[in-house]
Backbone as a printed PyTorch tensor [residue, N CA C, xyz], in Angstrom:
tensor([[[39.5440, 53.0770, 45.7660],
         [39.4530, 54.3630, 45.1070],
         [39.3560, 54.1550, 43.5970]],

        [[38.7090, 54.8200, 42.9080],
         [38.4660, 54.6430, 41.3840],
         [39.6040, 56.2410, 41.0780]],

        [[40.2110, 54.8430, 39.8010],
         [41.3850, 55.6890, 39.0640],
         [40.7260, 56.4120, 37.7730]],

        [[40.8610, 57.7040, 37.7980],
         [39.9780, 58.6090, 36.7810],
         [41.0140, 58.8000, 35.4030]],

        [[40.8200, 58.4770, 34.0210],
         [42.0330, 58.7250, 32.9710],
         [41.6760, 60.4030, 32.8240]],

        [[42.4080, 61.0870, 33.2510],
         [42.7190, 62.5530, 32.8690],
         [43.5300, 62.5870, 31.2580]],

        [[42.0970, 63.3580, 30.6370],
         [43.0610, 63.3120, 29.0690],
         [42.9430, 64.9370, 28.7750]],

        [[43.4360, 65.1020, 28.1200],
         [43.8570, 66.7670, 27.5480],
         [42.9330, 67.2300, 26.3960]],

        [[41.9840, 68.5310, 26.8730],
         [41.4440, 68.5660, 25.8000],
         [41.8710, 69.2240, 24.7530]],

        [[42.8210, 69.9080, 24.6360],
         [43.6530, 69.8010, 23.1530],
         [43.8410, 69.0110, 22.2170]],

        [[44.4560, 68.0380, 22.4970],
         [44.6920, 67.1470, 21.5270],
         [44.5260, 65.4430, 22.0510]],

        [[43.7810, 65.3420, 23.0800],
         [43.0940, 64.3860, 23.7500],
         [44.2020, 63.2950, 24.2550]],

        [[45.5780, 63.4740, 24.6680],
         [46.4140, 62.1860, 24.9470],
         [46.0070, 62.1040, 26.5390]],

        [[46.6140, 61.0220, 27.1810],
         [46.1600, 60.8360, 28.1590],
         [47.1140, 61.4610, 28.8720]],

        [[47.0610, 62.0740, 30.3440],
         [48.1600, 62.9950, 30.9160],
         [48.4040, 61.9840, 32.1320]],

        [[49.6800, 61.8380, 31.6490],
         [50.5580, 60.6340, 32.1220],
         [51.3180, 61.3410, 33.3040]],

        [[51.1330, 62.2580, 33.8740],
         [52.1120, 62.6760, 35.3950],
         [51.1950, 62.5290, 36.7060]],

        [[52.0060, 62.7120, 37.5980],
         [51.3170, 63.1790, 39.1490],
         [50.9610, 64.7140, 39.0920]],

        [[49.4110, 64.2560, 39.4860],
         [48.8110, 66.1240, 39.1220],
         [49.0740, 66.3410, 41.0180]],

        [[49.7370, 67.6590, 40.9720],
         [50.0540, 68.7060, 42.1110],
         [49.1390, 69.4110, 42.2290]],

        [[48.7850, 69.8140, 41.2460],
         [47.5250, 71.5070, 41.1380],
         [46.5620, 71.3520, 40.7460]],

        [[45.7080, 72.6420, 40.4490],
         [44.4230, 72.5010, 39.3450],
         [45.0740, 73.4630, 37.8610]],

        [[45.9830, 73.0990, 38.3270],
         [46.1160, 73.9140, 36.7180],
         [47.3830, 72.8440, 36.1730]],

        [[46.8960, 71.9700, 34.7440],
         [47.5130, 71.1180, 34.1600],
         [48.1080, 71.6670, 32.7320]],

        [[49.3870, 71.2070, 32.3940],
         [49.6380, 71.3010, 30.9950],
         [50.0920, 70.1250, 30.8900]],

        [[50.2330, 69.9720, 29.3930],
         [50.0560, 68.7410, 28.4360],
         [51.0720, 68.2860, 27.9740]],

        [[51.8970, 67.7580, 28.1970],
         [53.3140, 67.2740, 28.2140],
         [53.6110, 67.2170, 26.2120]],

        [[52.5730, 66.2880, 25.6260],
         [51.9770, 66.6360, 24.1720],
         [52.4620, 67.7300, 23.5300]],

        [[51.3140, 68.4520, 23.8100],
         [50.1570, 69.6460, 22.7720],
         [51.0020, 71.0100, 23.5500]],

        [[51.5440, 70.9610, 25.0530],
         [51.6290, 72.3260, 25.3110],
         [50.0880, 73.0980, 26.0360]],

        [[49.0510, 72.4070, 25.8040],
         [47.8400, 73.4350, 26.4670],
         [47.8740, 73.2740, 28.1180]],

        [[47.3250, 74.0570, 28.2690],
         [46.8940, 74.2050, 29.5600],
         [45.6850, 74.4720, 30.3470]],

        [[44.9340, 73.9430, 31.0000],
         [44.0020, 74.0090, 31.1040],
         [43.6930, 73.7560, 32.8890]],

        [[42.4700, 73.8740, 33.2360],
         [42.1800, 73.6660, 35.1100],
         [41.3540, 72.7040, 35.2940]],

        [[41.7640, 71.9850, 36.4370],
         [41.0150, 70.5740, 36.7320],
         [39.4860, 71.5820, 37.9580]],

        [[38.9170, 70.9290, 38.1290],
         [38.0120, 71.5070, 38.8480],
         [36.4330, 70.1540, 39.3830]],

        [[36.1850, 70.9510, 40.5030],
         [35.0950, 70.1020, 41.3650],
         [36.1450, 68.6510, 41.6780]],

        [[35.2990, 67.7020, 41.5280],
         [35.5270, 66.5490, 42.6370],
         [36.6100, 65.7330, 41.8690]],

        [[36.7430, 66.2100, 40.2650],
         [37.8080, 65.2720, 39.7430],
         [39.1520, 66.0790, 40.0080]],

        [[38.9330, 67.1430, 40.1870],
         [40.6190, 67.6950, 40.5510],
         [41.2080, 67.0730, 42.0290]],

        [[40.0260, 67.0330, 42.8200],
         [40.0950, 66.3920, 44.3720],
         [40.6580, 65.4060, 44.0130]],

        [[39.7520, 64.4210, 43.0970],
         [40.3980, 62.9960, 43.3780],
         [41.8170, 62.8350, 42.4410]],

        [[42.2870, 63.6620, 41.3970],
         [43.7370, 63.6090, 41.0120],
         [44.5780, 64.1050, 42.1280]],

        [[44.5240, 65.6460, 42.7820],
         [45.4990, 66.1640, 43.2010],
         [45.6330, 65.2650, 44.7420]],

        [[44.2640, 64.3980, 45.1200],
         [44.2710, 63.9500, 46.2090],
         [45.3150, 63.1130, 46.7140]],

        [[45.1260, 61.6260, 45.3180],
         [45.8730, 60.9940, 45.2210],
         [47.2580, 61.1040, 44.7390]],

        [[48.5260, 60.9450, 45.5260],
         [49.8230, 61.3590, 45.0910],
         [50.1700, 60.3960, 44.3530]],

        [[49.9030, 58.8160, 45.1090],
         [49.8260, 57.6120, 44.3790],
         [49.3680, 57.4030, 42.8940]],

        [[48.5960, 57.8090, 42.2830],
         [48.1190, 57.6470, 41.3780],
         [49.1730, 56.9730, 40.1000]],

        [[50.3050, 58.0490, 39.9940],
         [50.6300, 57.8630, 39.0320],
         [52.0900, 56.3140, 39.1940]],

        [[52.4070, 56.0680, 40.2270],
         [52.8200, 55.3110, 40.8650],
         [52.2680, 53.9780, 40.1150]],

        [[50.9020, 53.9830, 40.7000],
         [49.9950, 52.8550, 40.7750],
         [49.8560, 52.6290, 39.5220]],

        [[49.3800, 53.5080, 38.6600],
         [48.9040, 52.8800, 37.2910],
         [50.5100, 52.3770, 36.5330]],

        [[51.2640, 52.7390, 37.0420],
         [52.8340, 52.4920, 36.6060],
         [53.0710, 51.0880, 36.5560]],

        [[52.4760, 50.4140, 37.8250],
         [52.9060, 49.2310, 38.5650],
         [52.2420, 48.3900, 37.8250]],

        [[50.7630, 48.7850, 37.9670],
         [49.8550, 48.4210, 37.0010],
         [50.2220, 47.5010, 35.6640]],

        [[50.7850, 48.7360, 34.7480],
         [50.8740, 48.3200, 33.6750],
         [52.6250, 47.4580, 33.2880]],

        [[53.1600, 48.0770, 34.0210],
         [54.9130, 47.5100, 34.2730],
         [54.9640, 47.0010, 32.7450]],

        [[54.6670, 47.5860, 31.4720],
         [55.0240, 47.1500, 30.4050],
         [56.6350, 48.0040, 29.8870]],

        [[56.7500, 47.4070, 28.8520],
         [57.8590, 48.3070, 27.8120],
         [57.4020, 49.5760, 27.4750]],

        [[55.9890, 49.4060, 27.0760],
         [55.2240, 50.5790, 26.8720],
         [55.1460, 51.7680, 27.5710]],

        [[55.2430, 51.6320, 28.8570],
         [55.0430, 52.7360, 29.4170],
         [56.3280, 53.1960, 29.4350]],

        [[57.2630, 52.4520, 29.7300],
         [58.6630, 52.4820, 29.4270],
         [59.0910, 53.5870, 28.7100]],

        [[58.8610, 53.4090, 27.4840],
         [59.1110, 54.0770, 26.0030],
         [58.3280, 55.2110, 26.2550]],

        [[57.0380, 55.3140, 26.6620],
         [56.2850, 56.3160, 26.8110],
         [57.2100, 57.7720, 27.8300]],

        [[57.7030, 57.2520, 28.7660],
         [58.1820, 57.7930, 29.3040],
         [59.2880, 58.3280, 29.3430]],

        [[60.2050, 57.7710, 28.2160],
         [61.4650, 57.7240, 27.4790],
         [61.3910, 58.9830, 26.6900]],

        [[60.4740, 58.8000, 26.0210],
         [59.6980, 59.3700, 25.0240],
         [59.5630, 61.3690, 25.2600]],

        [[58.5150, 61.2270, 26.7970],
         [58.3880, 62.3570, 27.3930],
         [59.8200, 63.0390, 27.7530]],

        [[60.5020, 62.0040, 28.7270],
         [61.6570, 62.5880, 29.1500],
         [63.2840, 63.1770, 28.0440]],

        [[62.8580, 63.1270, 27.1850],
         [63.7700, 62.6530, 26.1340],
         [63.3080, 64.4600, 25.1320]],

        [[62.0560, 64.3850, 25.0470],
         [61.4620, 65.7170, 24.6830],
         [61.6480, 66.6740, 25.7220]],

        [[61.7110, 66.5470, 26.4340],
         [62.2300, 67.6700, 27.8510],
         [63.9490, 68.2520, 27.6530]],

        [[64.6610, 67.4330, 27.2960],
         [65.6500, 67.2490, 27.2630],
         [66.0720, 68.0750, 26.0660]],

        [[65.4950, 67.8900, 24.5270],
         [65.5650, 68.4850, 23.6660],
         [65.1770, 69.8550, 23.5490]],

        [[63.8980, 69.9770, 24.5960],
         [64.0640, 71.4600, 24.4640],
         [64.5610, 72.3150, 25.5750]],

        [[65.5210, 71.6190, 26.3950],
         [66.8630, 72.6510, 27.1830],
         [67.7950, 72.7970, 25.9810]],

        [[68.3430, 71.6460, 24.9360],
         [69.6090, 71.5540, 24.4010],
         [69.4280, 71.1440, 23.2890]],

        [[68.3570, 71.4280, 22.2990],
         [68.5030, 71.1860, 20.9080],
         [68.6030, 72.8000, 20.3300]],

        [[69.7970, 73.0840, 20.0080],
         [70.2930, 74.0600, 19.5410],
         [71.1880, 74.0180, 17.9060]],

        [[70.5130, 73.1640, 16.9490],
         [71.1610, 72.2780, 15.9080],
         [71.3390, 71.1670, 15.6390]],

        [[72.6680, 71.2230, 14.8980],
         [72.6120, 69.5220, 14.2450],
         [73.0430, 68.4260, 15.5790]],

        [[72.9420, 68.5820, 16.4160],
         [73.5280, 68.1180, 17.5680],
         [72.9950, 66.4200, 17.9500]],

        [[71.6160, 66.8610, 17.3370],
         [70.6790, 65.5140, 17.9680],
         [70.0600, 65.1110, 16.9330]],

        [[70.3020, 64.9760, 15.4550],
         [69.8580, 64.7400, 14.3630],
         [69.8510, 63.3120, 13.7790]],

        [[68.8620, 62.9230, 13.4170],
         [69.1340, 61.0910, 13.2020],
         [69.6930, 61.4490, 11.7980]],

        [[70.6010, 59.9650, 11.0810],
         [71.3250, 59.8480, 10.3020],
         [71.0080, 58.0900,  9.7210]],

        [[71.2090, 57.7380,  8.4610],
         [71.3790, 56.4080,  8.0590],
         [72.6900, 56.2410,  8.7250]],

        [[73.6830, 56.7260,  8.8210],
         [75.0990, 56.5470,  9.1350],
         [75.0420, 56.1350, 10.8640]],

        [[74.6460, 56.8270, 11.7360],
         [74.2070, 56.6060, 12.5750],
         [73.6850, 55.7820, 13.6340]],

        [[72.3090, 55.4470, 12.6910],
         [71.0730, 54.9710, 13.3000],
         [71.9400, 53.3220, 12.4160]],

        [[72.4500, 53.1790, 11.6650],
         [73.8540, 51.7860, 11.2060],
         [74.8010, 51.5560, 12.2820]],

        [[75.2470, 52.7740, 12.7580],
         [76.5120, 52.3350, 13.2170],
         [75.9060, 51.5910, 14.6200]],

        [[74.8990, 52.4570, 15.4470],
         [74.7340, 52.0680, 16.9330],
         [73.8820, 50.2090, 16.4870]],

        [[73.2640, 50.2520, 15.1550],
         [72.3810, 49.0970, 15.2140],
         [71.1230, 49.2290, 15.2430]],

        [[70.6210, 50.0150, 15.4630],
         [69.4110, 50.5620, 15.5900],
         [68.1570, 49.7020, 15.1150]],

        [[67.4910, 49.0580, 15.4110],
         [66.2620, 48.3070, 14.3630],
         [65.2470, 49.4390, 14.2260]],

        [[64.0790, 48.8300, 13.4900],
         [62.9630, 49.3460, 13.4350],
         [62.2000, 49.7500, 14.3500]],

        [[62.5850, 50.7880, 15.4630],
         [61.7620, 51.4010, 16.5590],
         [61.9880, 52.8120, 16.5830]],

        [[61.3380, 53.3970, 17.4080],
         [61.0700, 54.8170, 17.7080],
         [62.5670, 55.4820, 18.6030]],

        [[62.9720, 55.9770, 18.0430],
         [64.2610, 56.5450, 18.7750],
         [63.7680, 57.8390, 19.4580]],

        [[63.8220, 58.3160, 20.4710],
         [63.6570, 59.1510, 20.8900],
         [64.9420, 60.7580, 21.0760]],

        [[66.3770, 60.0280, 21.4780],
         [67.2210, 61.0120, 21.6220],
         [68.2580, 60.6840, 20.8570]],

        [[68.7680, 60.7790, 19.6870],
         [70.1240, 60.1300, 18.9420],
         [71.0620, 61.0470, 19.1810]],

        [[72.4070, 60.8280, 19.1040],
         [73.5560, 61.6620, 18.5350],
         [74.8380, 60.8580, 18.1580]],

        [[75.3540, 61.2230, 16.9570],
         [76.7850, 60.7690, 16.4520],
         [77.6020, 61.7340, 16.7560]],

        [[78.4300, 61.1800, 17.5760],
         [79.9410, 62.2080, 18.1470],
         [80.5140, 62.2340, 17.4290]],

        [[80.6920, 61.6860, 16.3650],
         [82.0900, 61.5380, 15.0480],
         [82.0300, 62.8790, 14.4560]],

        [[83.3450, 63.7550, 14.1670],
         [83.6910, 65.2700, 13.8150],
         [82.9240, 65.2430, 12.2170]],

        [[82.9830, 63.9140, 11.4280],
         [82.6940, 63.6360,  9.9800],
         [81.0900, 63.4520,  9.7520]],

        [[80.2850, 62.9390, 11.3240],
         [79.2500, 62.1370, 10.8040],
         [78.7490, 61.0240, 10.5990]],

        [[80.0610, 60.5010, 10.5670],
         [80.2080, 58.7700,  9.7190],
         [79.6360, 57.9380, 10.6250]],

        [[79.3400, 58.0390, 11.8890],
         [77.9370, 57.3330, 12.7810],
         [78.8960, 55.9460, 13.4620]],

        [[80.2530, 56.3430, 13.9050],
         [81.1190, 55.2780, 14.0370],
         [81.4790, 55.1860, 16.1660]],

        [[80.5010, 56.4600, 16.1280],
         [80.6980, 56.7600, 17.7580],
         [78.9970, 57.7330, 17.8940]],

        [[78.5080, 57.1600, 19.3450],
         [77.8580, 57.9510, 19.4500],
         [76.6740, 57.1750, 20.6750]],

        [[75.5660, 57.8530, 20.5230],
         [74.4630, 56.7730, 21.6220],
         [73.2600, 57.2550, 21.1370]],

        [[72.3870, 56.0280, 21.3970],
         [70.1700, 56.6700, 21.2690],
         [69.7590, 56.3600, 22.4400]],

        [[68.4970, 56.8610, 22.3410],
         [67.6030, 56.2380, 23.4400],
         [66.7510, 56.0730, 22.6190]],

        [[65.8770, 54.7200, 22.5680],
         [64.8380, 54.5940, 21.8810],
         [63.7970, 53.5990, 22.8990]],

        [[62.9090, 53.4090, 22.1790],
         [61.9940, 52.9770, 22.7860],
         [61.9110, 51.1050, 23.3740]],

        [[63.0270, 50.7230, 22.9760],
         [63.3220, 49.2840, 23.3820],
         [64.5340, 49.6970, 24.8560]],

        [[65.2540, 50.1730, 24.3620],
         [66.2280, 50.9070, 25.4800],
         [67.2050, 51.6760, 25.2570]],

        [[68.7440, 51.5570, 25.2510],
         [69.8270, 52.1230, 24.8120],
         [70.9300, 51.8490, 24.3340]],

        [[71.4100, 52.9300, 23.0200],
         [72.2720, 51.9430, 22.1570],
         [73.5320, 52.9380, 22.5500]],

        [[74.5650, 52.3500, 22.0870],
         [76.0050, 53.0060, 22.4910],
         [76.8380, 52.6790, 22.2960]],

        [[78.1730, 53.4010, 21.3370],
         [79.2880, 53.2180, 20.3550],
         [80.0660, 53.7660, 20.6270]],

        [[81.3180, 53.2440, 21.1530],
         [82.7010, 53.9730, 21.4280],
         [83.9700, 53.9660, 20.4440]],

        [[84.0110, 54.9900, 19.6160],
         [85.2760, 54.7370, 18.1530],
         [85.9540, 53.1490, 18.5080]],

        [[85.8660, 52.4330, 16.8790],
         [86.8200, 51.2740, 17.2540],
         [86.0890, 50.1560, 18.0610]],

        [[85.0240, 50.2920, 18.9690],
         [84.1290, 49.4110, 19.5510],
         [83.1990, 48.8740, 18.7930]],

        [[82.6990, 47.9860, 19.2780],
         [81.1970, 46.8920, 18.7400],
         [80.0970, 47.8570, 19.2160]],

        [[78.9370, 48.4460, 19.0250],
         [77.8220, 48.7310, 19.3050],
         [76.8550, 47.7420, 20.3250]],

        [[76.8600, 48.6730, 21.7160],
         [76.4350, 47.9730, 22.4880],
         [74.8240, 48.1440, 22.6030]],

        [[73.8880, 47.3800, 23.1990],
         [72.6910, 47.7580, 23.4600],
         [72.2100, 47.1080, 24.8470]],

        [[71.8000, 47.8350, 25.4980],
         [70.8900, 47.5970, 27.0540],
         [69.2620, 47.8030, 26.8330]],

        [[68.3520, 46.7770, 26.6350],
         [66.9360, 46.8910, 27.2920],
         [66.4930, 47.6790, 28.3230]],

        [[65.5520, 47.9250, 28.9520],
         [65.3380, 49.1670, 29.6790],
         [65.4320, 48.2050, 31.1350]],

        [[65.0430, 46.7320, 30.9350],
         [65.1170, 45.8730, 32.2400],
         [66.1850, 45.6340, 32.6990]],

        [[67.6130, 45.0650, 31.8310],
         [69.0830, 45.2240, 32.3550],
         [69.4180, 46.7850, 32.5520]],

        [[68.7380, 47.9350, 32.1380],
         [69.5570, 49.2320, 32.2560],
         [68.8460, 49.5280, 33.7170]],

        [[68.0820, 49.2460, 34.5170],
         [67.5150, 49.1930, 35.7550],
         [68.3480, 48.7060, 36.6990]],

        [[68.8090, 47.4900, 36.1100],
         [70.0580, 46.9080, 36.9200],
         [71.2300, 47.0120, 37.6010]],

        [[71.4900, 48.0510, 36.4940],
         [73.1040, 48.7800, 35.9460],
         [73.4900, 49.4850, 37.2090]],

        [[74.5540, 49.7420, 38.1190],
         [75.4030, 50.8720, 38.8040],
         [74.6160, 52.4120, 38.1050]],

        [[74.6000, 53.3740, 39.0600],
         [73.7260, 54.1550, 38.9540],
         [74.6440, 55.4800, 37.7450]],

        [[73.9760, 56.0220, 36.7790],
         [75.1110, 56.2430, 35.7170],
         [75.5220, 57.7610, 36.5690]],

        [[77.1990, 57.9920, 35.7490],
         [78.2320, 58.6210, 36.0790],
         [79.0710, 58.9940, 35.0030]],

        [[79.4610, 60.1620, 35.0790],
         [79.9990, 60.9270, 34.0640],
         [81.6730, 60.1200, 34.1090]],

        [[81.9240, 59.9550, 33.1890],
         [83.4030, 59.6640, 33.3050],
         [84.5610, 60.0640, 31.8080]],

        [[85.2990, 60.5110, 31.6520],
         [85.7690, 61.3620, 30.8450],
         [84.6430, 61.2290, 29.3400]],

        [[83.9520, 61.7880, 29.1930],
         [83.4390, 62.3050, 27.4160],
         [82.0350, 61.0980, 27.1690]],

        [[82.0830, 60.3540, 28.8750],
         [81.0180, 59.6370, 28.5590],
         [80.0250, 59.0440, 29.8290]],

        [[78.4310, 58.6670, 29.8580],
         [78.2700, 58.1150, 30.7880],
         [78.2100, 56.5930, 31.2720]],

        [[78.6930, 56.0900, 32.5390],
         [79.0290, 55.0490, 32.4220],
         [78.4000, 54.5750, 33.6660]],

        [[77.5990, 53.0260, 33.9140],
         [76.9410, 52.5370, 34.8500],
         [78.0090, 51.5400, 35.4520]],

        [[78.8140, 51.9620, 36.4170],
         [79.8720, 50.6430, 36.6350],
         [80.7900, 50.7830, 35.6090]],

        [[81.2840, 49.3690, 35.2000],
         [82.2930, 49.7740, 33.9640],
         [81.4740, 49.4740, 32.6260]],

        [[80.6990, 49.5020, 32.5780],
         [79.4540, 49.5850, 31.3640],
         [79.4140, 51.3420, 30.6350]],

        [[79.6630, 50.9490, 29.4790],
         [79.2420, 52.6810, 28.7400],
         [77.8150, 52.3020, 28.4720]],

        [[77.0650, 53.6340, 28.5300],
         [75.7790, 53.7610, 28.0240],
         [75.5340, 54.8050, 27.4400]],

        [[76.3080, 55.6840, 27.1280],
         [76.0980, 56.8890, 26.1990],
         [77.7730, 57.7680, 26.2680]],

        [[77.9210, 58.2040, 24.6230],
         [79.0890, 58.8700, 24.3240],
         [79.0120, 60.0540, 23.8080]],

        [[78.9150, 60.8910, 24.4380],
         [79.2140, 62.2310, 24.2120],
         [80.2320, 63.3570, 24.6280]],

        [[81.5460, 63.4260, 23.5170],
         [82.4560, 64.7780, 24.3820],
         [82.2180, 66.2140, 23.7750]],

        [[81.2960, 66.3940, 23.1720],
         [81.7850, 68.1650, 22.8810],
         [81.2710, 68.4830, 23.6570]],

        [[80.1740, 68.8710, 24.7250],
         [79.6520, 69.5900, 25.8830],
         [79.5910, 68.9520, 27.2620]],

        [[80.5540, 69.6140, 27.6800],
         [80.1630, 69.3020, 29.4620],
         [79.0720, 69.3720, 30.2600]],

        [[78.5170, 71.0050, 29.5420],
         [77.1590, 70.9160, 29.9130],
         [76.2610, 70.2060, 29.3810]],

        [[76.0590, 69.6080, 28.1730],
         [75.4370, 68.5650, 27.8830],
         [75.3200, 67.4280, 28.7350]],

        [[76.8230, 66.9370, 28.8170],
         [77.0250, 65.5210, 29.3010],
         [76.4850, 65.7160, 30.4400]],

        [[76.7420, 66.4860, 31.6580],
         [75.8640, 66.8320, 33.0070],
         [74.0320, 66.6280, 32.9560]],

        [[73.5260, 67.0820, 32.0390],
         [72.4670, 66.9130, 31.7420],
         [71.7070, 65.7040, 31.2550]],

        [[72.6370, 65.1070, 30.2320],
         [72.2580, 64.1780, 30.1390],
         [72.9020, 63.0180, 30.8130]],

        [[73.5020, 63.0280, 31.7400],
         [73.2890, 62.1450, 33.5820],
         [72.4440, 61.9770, 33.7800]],

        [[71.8480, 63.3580, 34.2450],
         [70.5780, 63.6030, 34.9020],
         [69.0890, 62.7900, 34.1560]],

        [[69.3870, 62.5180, 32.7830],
         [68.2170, 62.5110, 31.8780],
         [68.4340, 60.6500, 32.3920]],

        [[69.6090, 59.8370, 32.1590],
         [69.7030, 58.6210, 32.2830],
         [69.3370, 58.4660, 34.0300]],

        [[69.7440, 58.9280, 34.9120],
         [68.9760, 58.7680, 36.2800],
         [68.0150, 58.9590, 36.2380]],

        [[67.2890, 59.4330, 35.4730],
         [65.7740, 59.7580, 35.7430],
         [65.1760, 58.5530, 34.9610]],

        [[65.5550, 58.1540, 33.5810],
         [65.3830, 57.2040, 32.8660],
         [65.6250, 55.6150, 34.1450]],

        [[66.6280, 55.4530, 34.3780],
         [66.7240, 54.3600, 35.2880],
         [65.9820, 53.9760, 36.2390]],

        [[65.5850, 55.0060, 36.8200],
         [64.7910, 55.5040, 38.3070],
         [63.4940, 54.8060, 38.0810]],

        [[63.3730, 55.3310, 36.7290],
         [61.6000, 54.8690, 36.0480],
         [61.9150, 53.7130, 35.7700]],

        [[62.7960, 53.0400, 35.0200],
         [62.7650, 51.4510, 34.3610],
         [63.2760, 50.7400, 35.5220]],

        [[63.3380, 50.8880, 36.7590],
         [63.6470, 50.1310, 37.9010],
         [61.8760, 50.0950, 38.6130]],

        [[61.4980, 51.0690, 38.5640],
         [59.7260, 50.6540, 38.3990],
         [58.9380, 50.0000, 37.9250]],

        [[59.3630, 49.7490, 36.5040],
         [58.3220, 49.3780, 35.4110],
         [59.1610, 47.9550, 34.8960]],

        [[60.4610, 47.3770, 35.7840],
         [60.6780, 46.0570, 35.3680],
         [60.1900, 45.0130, 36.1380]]])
């Protein structure tokens, strides 16, 4: 079967999901638009598709890409303020190098970036007051016990991977965001 790149004509990125329908939006840009004749057949045909090109490429890249997407989903259930705001203080304390962070937050009441977790595009960083700043690649975080809420934080086994206590409903959510994250980097390692 020939794999067709479905790109968006909005703002032309390539549309990186499993197409269900003939009617696509753009994970990007927001547009929306309808697949039609024999190329909607051969997207909506194939369920595999997006599977395959996954396996395919099994890079970091897609990794991050997907980090990336899922991470923007996330922000717009629960970015309601300073909640998810990068910081020098911060983006210091967890360690952070020179990459694309996708979801940050410092739990500290001050700011001071001495507790907290990212997701970025190498994998995940995570600081518990008084602790060393830990970091997991997206290939050991595949590995990990499947994550679990455990008082103010989530934890894979006895591994922390993200610290957050002011919202419960947050922290529930963002479970959900690291299972989904795992789910994918247990694919793509």
């Amino acid at each position: 079967m020939r794999l067709l790149e479905l790109k968006c004509p909005g703002c032309g990125a390539v549309i990186d999901q499993k197409i269900t329908s003939r009617i696509v939006t753009c994970a990007y840009c927001g547009s929306r638009f309808a697949l039609d004749g024999d190329e909607a057949e051969a997207f909506i045909e194939s369920d595999d598709r997006y599977d395959e090109e996954e396996e395919e490429r099994g890079s970091s890249s897609s990794m991050a890409s997907f980090a990336a997407e899922a991470c923007e989903e996330f922000l717009d259930s629960f970015d309601d303020g300073d909640r998810f705001e990068s910081s020098s203080k911060i983006l210091d304390g967890l360690g952070v190098g020179d990459e694309d962070v996708f979801l940050i937050h410092d739990d500290t009441l001050f700011k001071s970036g001495k507790n907290g977790f990212a997701i970025s595009e190498d994998g995940l960083y995570v600081r518990d007051l008084w602790e060393d700043a830990l970091f997991y690649d997206w290939a050991t975080f595949a590995e990990m016990d499947e994550p679990e809420v455990d008082d103010g934080s989530i934890k894979c086994g006895d591994d922390m991977v993200c610290y957050f206590t002011s919202d419960s409903d947050v922290l529930s959510a963002l479970k959900k965001l690291y299972k989904k994250l795992q789910k994918h980097a247990s694919k793509t390692s």
